[in-house]
Structures are given as structure tokens and as C-alpha cells.
Short mmCIF file of C-alpha atoms in Angstrom, two decimals:
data_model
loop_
_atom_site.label_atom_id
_atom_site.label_comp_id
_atom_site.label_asym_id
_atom_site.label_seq_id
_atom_site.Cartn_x
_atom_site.Cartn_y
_atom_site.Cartn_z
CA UNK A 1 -108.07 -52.53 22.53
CA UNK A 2 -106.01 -51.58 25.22
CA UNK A 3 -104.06 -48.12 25.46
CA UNK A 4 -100.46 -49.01 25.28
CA UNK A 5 -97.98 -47.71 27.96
CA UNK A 6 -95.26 -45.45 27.33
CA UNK A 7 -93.45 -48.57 28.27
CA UNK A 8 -94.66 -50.81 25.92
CA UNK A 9 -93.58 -47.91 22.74
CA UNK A 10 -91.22 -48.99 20.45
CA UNK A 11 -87.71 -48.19 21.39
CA UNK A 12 -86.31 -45.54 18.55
CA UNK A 13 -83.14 -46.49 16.70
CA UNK A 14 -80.07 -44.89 17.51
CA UNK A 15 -79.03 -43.16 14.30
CA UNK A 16 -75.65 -43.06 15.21
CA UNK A 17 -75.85 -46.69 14.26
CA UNK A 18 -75.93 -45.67 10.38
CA UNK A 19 -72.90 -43.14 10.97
CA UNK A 20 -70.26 -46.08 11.90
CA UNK A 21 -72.05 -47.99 9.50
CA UNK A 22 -71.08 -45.08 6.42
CA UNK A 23 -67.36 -45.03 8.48
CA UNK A 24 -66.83 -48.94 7.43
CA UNK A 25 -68.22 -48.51 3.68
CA UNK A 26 -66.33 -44.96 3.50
CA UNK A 27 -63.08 -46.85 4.64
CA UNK A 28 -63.53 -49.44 2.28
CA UNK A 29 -64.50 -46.86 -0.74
CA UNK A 30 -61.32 -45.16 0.50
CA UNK A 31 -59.36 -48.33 0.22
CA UNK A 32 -60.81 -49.11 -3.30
CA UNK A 33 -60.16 -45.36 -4.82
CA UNK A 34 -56.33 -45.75 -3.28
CA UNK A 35 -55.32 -48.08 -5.72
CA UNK A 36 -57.78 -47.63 -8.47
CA UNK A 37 -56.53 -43.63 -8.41
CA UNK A 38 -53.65 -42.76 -6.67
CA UNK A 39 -53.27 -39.51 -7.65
CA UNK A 40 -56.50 -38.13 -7.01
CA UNK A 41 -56.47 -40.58 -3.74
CA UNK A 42 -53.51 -38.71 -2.60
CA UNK A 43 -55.43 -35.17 -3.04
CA UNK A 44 -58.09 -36.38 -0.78
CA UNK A 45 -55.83 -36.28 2.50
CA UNK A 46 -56.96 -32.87 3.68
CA UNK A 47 -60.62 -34.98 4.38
CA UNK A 48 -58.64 -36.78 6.52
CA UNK A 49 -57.07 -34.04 8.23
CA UNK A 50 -59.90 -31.40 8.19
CA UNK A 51 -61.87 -33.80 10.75
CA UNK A 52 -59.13 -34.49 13.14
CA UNK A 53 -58.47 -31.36 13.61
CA UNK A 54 -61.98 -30.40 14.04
CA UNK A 55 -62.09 -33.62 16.74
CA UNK A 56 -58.85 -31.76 18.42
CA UNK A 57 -60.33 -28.83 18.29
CA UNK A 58 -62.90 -29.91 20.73
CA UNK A 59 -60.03 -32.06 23.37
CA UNK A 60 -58.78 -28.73 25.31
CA UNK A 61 -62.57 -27.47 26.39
CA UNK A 62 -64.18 -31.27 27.03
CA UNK A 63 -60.63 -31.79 29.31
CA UNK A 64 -60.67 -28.51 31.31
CA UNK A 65 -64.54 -28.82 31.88
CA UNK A 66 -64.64 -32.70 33.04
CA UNK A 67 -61.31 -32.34 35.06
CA UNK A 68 -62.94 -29.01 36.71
CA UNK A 69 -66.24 -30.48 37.45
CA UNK A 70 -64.38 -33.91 38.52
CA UNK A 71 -62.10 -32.12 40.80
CA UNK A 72 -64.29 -29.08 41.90
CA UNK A 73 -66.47 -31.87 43.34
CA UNK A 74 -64.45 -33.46 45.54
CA UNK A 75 -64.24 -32.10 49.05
CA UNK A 76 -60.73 -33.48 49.72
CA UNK A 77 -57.70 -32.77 47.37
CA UNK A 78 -55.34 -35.37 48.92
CA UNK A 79 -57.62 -37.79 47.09
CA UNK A 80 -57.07 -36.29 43.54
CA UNK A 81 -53.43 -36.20 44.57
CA UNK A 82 -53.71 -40.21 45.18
CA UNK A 83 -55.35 -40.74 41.97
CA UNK A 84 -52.67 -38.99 39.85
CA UNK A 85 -49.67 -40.73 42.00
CA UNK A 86 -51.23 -43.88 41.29
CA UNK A 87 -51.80 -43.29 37.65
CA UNK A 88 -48.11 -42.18 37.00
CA UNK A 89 -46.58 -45.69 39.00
CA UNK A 90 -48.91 -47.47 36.88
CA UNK A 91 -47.82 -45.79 33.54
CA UNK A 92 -44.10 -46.08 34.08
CA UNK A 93 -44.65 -49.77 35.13
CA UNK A 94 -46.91 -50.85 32.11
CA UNK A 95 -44.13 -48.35 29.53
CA UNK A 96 -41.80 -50.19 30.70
CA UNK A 97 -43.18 -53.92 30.36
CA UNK A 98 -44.15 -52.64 26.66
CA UNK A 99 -40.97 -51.62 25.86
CA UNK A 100 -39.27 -54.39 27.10
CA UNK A 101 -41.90 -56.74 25.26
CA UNK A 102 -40.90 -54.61 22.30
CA UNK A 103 -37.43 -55.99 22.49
CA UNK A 104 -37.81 -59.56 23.10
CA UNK A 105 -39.75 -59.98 19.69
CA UNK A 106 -37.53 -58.14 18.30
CA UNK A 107 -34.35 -59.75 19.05
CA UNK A 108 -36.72 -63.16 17.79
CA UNK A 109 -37.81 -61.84 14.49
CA UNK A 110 -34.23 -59.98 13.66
CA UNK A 111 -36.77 -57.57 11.87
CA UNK A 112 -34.07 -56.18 8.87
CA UNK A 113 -31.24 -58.27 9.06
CA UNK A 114 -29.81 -58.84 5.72
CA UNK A 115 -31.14 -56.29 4.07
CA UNK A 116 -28.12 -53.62 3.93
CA UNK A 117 -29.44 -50.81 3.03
CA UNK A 118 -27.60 -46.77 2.58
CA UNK A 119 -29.46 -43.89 4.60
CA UNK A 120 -28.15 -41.89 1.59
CA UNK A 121 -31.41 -40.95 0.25
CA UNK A 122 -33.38 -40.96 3.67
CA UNK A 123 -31.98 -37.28 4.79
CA UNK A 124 -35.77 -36.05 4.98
CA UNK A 125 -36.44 -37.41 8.18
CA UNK A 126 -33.55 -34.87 9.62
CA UNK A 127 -36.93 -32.55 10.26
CA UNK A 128 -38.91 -35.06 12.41
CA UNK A 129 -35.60 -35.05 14.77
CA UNK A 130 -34.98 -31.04 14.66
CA UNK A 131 -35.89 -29.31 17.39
CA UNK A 132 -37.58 -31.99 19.44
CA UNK A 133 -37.93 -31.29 22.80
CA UNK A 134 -35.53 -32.67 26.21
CA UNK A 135 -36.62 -33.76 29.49
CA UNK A 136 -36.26 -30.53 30.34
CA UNK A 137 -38.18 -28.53 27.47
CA UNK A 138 -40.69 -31.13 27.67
CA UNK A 139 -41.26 -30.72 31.54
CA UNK A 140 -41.48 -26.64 31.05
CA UNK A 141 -43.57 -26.72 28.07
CA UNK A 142 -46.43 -27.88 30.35
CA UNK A 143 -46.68 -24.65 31.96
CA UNK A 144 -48.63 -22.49 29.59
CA UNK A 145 -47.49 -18.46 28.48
CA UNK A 146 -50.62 -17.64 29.71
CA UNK A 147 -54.05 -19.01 31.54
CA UNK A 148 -55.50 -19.45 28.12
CA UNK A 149 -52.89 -20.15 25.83
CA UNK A 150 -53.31 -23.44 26.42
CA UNK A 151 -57.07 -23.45 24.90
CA UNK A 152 -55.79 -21.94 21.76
CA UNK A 153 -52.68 -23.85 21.62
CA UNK A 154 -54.25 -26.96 21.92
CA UNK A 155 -51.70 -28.82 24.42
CA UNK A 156 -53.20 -31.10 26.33
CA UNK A 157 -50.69 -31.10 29.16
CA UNK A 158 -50.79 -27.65 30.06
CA UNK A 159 -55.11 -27.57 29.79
CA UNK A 160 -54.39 -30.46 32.53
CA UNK A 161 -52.86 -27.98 34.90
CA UNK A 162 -54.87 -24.64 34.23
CA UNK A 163 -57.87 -26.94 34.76
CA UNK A 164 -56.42 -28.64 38.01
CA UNK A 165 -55.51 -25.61 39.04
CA UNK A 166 -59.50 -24.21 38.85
CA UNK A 167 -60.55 -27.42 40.26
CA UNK A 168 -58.85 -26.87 43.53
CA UNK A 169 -59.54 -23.40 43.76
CA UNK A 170 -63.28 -24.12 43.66
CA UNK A 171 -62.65 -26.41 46.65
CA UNK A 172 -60.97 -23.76 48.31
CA UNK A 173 -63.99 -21.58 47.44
CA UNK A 174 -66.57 -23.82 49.30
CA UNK A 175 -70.23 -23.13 48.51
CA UNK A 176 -69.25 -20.20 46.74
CA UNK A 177 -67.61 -21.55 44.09
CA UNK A 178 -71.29 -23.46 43.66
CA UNK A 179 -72.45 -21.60 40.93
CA UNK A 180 -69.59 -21.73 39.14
CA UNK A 181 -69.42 -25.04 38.96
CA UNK A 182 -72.82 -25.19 37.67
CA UNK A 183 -72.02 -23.15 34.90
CA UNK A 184 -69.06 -25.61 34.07
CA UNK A 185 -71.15 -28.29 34.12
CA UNK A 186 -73.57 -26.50 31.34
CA UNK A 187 -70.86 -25.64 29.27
CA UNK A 188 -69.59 -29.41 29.57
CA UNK A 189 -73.01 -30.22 27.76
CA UNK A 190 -72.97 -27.34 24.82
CA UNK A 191 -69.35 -29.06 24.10
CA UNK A 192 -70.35 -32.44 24.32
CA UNK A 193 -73.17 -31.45 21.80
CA UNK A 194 -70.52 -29.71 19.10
CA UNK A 195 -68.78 -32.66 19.45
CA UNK A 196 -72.05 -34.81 18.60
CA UNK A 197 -72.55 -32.35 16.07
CA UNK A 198 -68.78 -32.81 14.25
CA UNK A 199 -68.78 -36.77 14.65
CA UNK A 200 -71.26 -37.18 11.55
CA UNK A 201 -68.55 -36.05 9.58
CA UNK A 202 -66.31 -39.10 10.22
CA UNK A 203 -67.13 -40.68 7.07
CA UNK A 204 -65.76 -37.82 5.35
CA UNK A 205 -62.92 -37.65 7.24
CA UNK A 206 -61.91 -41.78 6.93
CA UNK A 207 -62.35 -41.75 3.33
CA UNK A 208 -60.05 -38.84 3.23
CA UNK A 209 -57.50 -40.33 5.34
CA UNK A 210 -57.80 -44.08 3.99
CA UNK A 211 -57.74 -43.09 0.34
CA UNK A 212 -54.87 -40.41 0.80
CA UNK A 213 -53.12 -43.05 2.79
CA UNK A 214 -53.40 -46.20 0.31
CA UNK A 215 -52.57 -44.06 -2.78
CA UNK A 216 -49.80 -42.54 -1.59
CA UNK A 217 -47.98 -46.24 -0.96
CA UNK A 218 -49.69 -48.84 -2.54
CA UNK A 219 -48.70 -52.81 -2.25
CA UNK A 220 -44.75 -51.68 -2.52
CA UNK A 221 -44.54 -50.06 1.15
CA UNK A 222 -46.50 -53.15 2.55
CA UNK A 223 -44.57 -55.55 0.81
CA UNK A 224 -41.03 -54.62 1.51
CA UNK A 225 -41.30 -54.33 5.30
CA UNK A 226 -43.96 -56.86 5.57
CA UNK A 227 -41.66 -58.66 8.56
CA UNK A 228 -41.94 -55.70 11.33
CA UNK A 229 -45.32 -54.75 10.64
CA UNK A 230 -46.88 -58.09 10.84
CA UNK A 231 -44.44 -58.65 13.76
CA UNK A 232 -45.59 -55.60 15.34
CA UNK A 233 -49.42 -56.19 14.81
CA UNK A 234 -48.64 -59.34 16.79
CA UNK A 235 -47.14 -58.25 19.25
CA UNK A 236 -49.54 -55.34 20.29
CA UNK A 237 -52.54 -57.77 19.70
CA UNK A 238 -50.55 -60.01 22.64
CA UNK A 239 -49.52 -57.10 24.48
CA UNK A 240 -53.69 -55.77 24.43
CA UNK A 241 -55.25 -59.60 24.75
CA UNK A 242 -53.13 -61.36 27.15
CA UNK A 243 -50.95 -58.83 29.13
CA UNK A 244 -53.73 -56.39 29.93
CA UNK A 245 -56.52 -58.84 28.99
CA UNK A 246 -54.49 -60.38 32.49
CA UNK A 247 -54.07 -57.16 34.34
CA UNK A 248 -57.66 -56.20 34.11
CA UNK A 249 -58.84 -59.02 34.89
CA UNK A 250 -56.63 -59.35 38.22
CA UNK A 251 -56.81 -55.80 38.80
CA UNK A 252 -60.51 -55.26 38.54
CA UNK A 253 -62.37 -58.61 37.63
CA UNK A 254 -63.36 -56.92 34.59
CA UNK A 255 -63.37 -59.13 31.11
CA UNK A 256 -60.88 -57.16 28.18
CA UNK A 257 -63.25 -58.50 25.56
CA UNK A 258 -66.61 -56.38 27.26
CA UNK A 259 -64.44 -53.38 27.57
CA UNK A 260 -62.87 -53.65 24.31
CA UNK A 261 -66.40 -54.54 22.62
CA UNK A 262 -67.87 -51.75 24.34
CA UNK A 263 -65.31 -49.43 22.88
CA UNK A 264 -65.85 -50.74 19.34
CA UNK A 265 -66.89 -47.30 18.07
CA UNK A 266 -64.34 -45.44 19.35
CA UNK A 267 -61.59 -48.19 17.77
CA UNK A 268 -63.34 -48.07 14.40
CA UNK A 269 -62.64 -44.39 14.72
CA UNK A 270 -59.24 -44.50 15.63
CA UNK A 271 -58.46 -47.25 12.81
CA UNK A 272 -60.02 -44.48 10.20
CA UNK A 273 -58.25 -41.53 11.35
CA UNK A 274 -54.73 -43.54 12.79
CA UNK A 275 -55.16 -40.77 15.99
CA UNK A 276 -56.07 -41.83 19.09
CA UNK A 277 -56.99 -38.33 19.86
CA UNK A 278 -60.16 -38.25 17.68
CA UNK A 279 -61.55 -40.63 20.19
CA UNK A 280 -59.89 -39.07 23.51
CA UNK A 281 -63.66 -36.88 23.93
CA UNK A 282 -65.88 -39.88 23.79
CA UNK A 283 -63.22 -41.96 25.92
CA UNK A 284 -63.87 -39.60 28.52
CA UNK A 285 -67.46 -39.56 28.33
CA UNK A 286 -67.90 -43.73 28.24
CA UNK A 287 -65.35 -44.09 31.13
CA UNK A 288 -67.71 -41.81 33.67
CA UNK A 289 -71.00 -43.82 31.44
CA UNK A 290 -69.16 -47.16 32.77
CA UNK A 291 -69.05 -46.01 36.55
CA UNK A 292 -65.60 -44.96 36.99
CA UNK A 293 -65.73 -41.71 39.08
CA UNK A 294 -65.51 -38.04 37.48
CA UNK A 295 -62.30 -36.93 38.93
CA UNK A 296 -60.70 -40.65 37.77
CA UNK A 297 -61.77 -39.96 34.80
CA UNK A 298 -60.48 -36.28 34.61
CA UNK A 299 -56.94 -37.19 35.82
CA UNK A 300 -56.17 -40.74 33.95
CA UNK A 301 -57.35 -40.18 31.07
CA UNK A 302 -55.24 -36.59 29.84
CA UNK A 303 -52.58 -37.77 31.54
CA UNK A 304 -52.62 -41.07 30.25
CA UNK A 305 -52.44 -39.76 26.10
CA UNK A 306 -48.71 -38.42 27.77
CA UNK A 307 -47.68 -40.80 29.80
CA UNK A 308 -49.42 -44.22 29.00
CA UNK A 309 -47.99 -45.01 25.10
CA UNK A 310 -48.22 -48.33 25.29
CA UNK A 311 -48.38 -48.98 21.62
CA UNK A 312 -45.73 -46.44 21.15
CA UNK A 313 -43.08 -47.84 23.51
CA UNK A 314 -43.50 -51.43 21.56
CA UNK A 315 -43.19 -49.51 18.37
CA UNK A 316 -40.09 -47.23 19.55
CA UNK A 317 -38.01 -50.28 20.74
CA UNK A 318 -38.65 -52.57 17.40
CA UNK A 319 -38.39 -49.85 14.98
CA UNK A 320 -34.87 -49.32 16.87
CA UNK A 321 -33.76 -52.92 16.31
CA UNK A 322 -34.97 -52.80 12.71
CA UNK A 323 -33.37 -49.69 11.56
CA UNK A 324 -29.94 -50.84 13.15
CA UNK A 325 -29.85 -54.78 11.45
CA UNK A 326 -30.97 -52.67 8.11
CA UNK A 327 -27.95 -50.82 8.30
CA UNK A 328 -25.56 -53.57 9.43
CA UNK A 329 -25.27 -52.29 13.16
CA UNK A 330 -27.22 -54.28 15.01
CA UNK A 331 -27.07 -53.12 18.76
CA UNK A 332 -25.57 -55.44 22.11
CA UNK A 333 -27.81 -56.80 24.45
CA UNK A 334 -25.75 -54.10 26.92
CA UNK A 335 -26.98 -51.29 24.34
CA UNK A 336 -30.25 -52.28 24.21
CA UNK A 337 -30.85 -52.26 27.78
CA UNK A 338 -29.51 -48.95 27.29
CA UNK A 339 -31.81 -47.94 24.60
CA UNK A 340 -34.90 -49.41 26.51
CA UNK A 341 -34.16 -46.88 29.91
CA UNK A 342 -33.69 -44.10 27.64
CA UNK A 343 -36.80 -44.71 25.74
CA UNK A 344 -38.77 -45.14 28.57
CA UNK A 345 -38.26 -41.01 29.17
CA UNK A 346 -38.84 -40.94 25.25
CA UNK A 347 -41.72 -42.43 25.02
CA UNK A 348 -43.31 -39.35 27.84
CA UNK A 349 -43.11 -36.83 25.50
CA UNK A 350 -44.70 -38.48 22.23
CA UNK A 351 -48.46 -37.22 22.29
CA UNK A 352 -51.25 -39.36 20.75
CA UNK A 353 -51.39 -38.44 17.69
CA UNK A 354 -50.70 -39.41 14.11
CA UNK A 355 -47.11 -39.17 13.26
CA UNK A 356 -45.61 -38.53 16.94
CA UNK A 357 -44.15 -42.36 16.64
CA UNK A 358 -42.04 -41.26 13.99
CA UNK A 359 -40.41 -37.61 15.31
CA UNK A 360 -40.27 -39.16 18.89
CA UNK A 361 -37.67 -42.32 17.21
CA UNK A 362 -36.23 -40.05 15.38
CA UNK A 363 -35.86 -37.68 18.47
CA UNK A 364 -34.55 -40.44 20.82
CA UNK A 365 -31.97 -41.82 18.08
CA UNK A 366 -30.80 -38.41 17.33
CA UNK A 367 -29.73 -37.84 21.13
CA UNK A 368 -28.96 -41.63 22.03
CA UNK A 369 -27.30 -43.24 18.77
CA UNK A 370 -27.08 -40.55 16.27
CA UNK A 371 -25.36 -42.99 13.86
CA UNK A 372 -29.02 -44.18 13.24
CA UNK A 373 -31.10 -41.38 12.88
CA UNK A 374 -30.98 -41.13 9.02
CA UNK A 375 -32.81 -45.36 9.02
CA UNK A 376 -35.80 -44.07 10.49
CA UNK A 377 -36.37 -42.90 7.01
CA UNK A 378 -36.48 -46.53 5.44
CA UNK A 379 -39.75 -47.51 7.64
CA UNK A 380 -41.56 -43.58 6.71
CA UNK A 381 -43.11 -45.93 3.76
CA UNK A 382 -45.22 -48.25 6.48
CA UNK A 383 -45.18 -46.13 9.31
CA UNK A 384 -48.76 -44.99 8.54
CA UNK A 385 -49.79 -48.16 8.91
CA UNK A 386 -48.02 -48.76 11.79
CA UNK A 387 -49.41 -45.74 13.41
CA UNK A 388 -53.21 -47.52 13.37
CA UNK A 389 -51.87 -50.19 15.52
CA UNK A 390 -50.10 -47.45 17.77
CA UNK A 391 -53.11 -45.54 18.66
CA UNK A 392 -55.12 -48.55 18.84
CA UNK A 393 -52.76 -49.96 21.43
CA UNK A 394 -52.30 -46.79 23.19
CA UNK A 395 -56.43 -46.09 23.71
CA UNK A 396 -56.88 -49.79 24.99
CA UNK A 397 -54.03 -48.88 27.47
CA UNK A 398 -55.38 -46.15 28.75
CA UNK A 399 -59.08 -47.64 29.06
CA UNK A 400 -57.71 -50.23 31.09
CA UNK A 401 -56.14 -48.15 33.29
CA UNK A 402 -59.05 -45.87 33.82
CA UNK A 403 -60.89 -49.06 35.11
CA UNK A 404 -58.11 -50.07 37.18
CA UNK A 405 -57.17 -46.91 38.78
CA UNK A 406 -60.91 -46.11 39.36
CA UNK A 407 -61.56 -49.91 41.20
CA UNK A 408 -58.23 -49.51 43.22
CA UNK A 409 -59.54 -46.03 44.60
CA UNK A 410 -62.64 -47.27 45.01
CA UNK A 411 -64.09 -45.09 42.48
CA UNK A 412 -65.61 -47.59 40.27
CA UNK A 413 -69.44 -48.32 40.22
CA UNK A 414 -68.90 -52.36 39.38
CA UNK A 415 -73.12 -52.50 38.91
CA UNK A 416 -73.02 -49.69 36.29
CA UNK A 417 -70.70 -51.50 34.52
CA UNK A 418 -72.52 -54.90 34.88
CA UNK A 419 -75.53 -52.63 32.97
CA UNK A 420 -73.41 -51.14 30.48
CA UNK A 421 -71.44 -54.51 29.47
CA UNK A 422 -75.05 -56.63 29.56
CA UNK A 423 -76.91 -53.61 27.36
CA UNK A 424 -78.97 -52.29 29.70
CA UNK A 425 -77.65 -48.76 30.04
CA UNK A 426 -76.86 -47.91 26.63
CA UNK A 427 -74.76 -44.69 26.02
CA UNK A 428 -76.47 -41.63 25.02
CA UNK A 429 -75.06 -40.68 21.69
CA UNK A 430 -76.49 -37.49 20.93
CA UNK A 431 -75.67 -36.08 24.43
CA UNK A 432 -72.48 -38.03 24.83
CA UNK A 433 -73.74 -37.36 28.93
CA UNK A 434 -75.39 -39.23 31.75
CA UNK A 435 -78.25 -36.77 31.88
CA UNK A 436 -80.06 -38.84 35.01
CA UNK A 437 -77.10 -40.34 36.82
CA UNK A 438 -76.18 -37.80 39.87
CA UNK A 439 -72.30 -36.54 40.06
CA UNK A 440 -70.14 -38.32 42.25
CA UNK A 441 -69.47 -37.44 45.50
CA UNK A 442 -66.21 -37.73 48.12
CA UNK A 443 -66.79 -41.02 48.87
CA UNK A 444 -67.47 -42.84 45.39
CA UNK A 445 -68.64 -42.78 41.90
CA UNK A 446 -72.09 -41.95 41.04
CA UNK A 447 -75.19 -44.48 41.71
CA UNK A 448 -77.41 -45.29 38.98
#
């Protein structure tokens, strides 16, 4: 019999196949424990948190090395300049269409009208609006105390600009600042491989997180504000489907439903741990996997989990009209318009993470129509819920506008993604790294 060829072996299973397969049955056991045992579900919510914080843990080093390596690369900085100039129009434009979507379904589903209710017994949520940060705290908190407080802070903001700032100093050191890049670039692949390392405990983590979740509120929360929510679902599913479904598509030529399918992972994560930032590390790595350039990727992507809340803007601007009909002041179409400008400098400062949405409503209320801020206490009971959709909505944002920016700078490898999107240049899993693709150069994204 003929030898075989190492072509004709048998391709080996990705394992990491079986992991997202334990995240949906862990979910599901989490959902079933959460109302067969709520008190002992509620215990379980340091699972939850324990692996998000071991996911964050990882965001500052996997930002400041691809950002480095992505900038440190390119030979002219007027181009990584462009890319971030571009990003910024495009996330103020696409906040602001969100927000405003936000409050045309609103005004149509009158989300708590009629339901009088007294912020009496809602005075809790007086922390989540307590020392929240203005323009202008928010503006100098991105300048770190010093070069690496920002690693062991964990703000993503202020990693972006100690890591732009090495970027451009390598370009300024020329071939010298060779070898230094090189070791960059190794210690992009020893983090990529803790993070590979930390993923397998996302089962844990969504049980955790679903169980302490469903216990804690039950059918009641769900029931009671079933209006918003559903309306809000809606709305984001519209706002993901047809508005950027539209913009890609125009943008880019790009179809939402490969992108979004080729994310799947990386949603099913987000839906089990209701943070977009447990999947910022692997959004990173896909987006350069797909073909969009390294310093594309490096700039939209950070910069997008500050600037780009999609999701959140939506959420901010219903949750607004809702808390104001619920306590019998519903606001003008002059106030709203109002609301809607001041939100849109809100919405900047809310980071992606679980519970953000809430402080940053609270925050915006508390300085724009203080009258209010004690409601945002009456949707605290769903707004865990609401958060899934949130981060959902805000990581399909910013995927789409990592595509687009990269295809509009010409930065986008359009037969990588062809591969990618048709399955034949699956993503490495264990690396989480295109081991055999060269980096990009000045003049576009890296050829297969």
C-alpha cells in the first residue's frame, strides 16, 4: 500500500472546540442552579468574577505589545495619526446615530409610563453617581502617575498612550530600535499563550456569573420591566443587523453575518461573562487573523472599548426616557435633544465593562437632570441583563469598525478575509497568533 503524505494525515481536532462546548452546558447548568438554589447560586458570583478579572488582567500587556509592534513597524507616523483621526470621526458619528436610535424607540414604546413609582427606597444607587469623573477628569486620567502605572492599574486608556508613545520612539530609533522590537514581538507570544492558558477556565467562570446572576433576581426582575428590555434587545439587534449590517457592507463589501459568525466564540463569551472586555484580547488577535493591518488593529480597537459604546449610547438614552415616565416626568422633545448631546460626551467615559452602563446613567443624570438620579435604581433589578446586550452591541461595533477603518486606509487584506470567512485559514487557538503570515509593512497589511 502506498505511504501516505503528510498531506493526506488526518487533520487533528481543535480542542478548543470542547471548551465553548462546556461554556454553553456550564451556562445552562448555571441557569438551572439559579432558580433551583438561589442562595447558594448567589454565592457562586466570585466564579464569575475571578475569570474576568484574570481575562483583564491580561488586556494592558496584549494592548501595549500589539500597539508597539503595530506602530514600531510603520516607517511613517502621519499614517498612525490618520488611522486614529479616522477612528474618532467614525465613533462620534456611529454614538451619535445610536443614541439618537435610542430615542426614537423610546419615545414609541413610552417604556414606564403609568407606572408611578417613589425613588424613596432606590437611594443605593447615590454610589454609582459619586465621584464619577467630568470631561475634564476623564481627559487627565488618561495620562498615567507614572510609565507603568498604567500596567498595574489596569486602564486601558492610559496603556494606549505609554504604548503609542514607545511605538514612535522606536521609529525614531531606526534600525536600532530592531531588536527591541523583536523582543516585543516574543513577549506578544508568551502573553498570547497565558491568555490561551486562562481561557479553559471560562466554563468556570460562566457558571459563576450565570448562576450568581439568575439567583439573585429570578422571574420577578424580568417580569416587571419586561417592556424596555425586550424593547432594548430589539433595538440593538436592528441597530447590529441592519444599521451596521448596511455600513459594512457599503463601507467594505464585507457581509455582517461572516463577521459576526466568525466572532461566534468571542460573543458566546461575552454573553457568559456580560463584559465585553473578556473578549477585547482575542478581538485583537482575529482582527490582524482577518487581514486588517497591525497598527489598525492596535489603534481601533483600545480606543474603540472608550469611544465606540454603541450598545451603551442606545441603553443610556432609553433607560433615560424610562426612568423619567416611571416617575411621572417624562422629558420634552427640546430636553431630550438636550439629553442626547450631553450623552454623547457621557457615553466617552463608560469603559466596557460590566456595570459601567449603570454608574455612567447615573453619572450623566446626576450632572444633567439631578431630579432623576434616584430612578436609575428601579431598572438595577434587569440591568444585568441588559448589560449582555450592551457588550454584545458594543464588540460588534467595534469589529465593524476595525474592518472599515482598515479597508478605508487601505490596510485590509480582502483575500485573507475571503480565506478566513470560507474556512480555509482557520485561527490558531492555542497560539491566538499568525505564526507564518509576515508583519505588515508601510504600505499594507500582511500577505498570506
Amino acid at each position: 500500500m502506498p505511504t501516505p503524505t503528510p498531506d493526506a494525515a488526518p487533520r487533528r481536532r481543535d480542542k478548543t472546540h470542547y471548551l465553548y462546548l462546556a461554556v454553553i452546558v456550564a451556562v445552562l447548568l448555571g441557569i438551572v442552579v439559579g432558580f433551583l438554589f438561589p442562595g447558594f447560586a448567589k454565592g457562586l458570583k466570585p466564579l464569575g468574577d475571578g475569570f474576568v478579572n484574570l481575562i483583564k488582567m491580561m488586556i494592558s500587556p496584549i494592548i501595549f505589545c500589539t500597539i508597539v509592534i503595530g506602530v514600531g513597524s510603520v516607517a511613517k507616523a502621519a499614517k498612525v495619526g490618520k488611522v486614529g483621526i479616522m477612528a474618532l470621526v467614525y465613533f462620534i458619528v456611529m454614538s451619535t446615530f445610536a443614541l439618537a436610535i435610542g430615542l426614537v424607540v423610546g419615545n414609541i414604546l413610552h417604556p414606564g409610563t403609568g407606572l408611578h413609582l417613589s425613588p424613596a427606597d432606590v437611594k443605593s444607587v447615590q454610589k454609582s453617581a459619586t465621584g464619577s469623573q467630568g470631561p475634564v477628569d476623564f481627559l487627565l486620567g488618561i495620562i498615567p502617575k507614572t510609565f507603568v502605572s498604567a500596567f498595574t492599574e489596569g486602564q486601558v486608556l492610559q496603556t494606549l498612550l505609554v504604548a503609542l508613545l514607545v511605538g514612535f520612539a522606536l521609529q525614531k530609533l531606526g534600525p536600532k530600535g530592531a531588536p527591541i522590537l523583536r523582543g516585543v514581538e516574543h513577549l506578544q507570544r508568551l502573553v498570547f499563550r497565558v491568555l490561551a492558558m486562562i481561557m479553559w477556565a471560562a466554563p468556570i467562570g460562566a457558571f459563576g456569573a450565570i448562576a450568581a446572576v439568575v439567583g439573585a433576581t429570578g422571574w420577578a426582575a424580568l417580569k416587571s420591566l419586561a417592556v424596555i428590555m425586550i424593547g432594548f434587545y430589539v433595538t440593538c439587534l436592528l441597530f447590529v443587523f441592519v444599521v451596521l449590517g448596511l455600513v459594512l457592507w457599503l463601507g467594505a463589501r464585507v457581509n455582517i453575518w461572516h463577521l459576526l459568525r466568525y466572532l461566534g466564540r468571542e460573543f458566546l463569551l461575552i454573553l457568559s461573562t456580560s463584559s465585553s472586555e473578556s473578549a477585547l484580547p482575542r478581538l485583537i488577535a482575529k482582527m490582524e487573523h482577518l487581514g486588517v493591518g497591525k497598527s489598525v488593529v492596535g489603534i481601533t480597537v483600545p480606543t474603540g472599548y472608550s469611544f465606540n459604546l454603541d450598545g451603551t449610547a442606545i441603553y443610556l438614552t432609553m433607560a433615560t426616557l424610562f426612568i423619567a415616565a416611571a416617575q411621572d416626568e417624562p422629558l420634552s422633545i427640546g430636553a431630550q435633544i438636550g439629553l442626547l448631546v450631553f450623552m454623547i460626551i457621557a457615553s466617552k467615559g463608560a469603559a466596557g465593562v460590566s456595570g459601567s452602563g449603570i454608574a455612567t446613567l447615573a453619572s450623566g443624570l446626576q450632572s444633567h437632570r439631578p431630579e432623576l438620579v434616584n430612578g436609575v435604581g428601579f431598572i438595577l433589578g434587569i440591568d444585568r441583563f441588559m448589560s449582555e446586550a450592551r457588550a454584545l452591541t458594543n464588540f460588534a461595533g467595534n469589529a465593524v469598525a476595525t474592518v472599515l477603518i482598515g479597508n478605508w486606509t487601505k490596510e485590509f487584506d480582502r483575500a485573507q478575509a475571503e480565506r478566513v470567512f470560507a474556512g480555509n485559514a482557520p485561527f490558531d487557538e492555542a497560539t491566538l497568533l499568525d505564526e507564518e503570515r509576515s508583519a505588515p509593512d508601510e504600505d499594507g497589511p500582511a500577505k498570506a
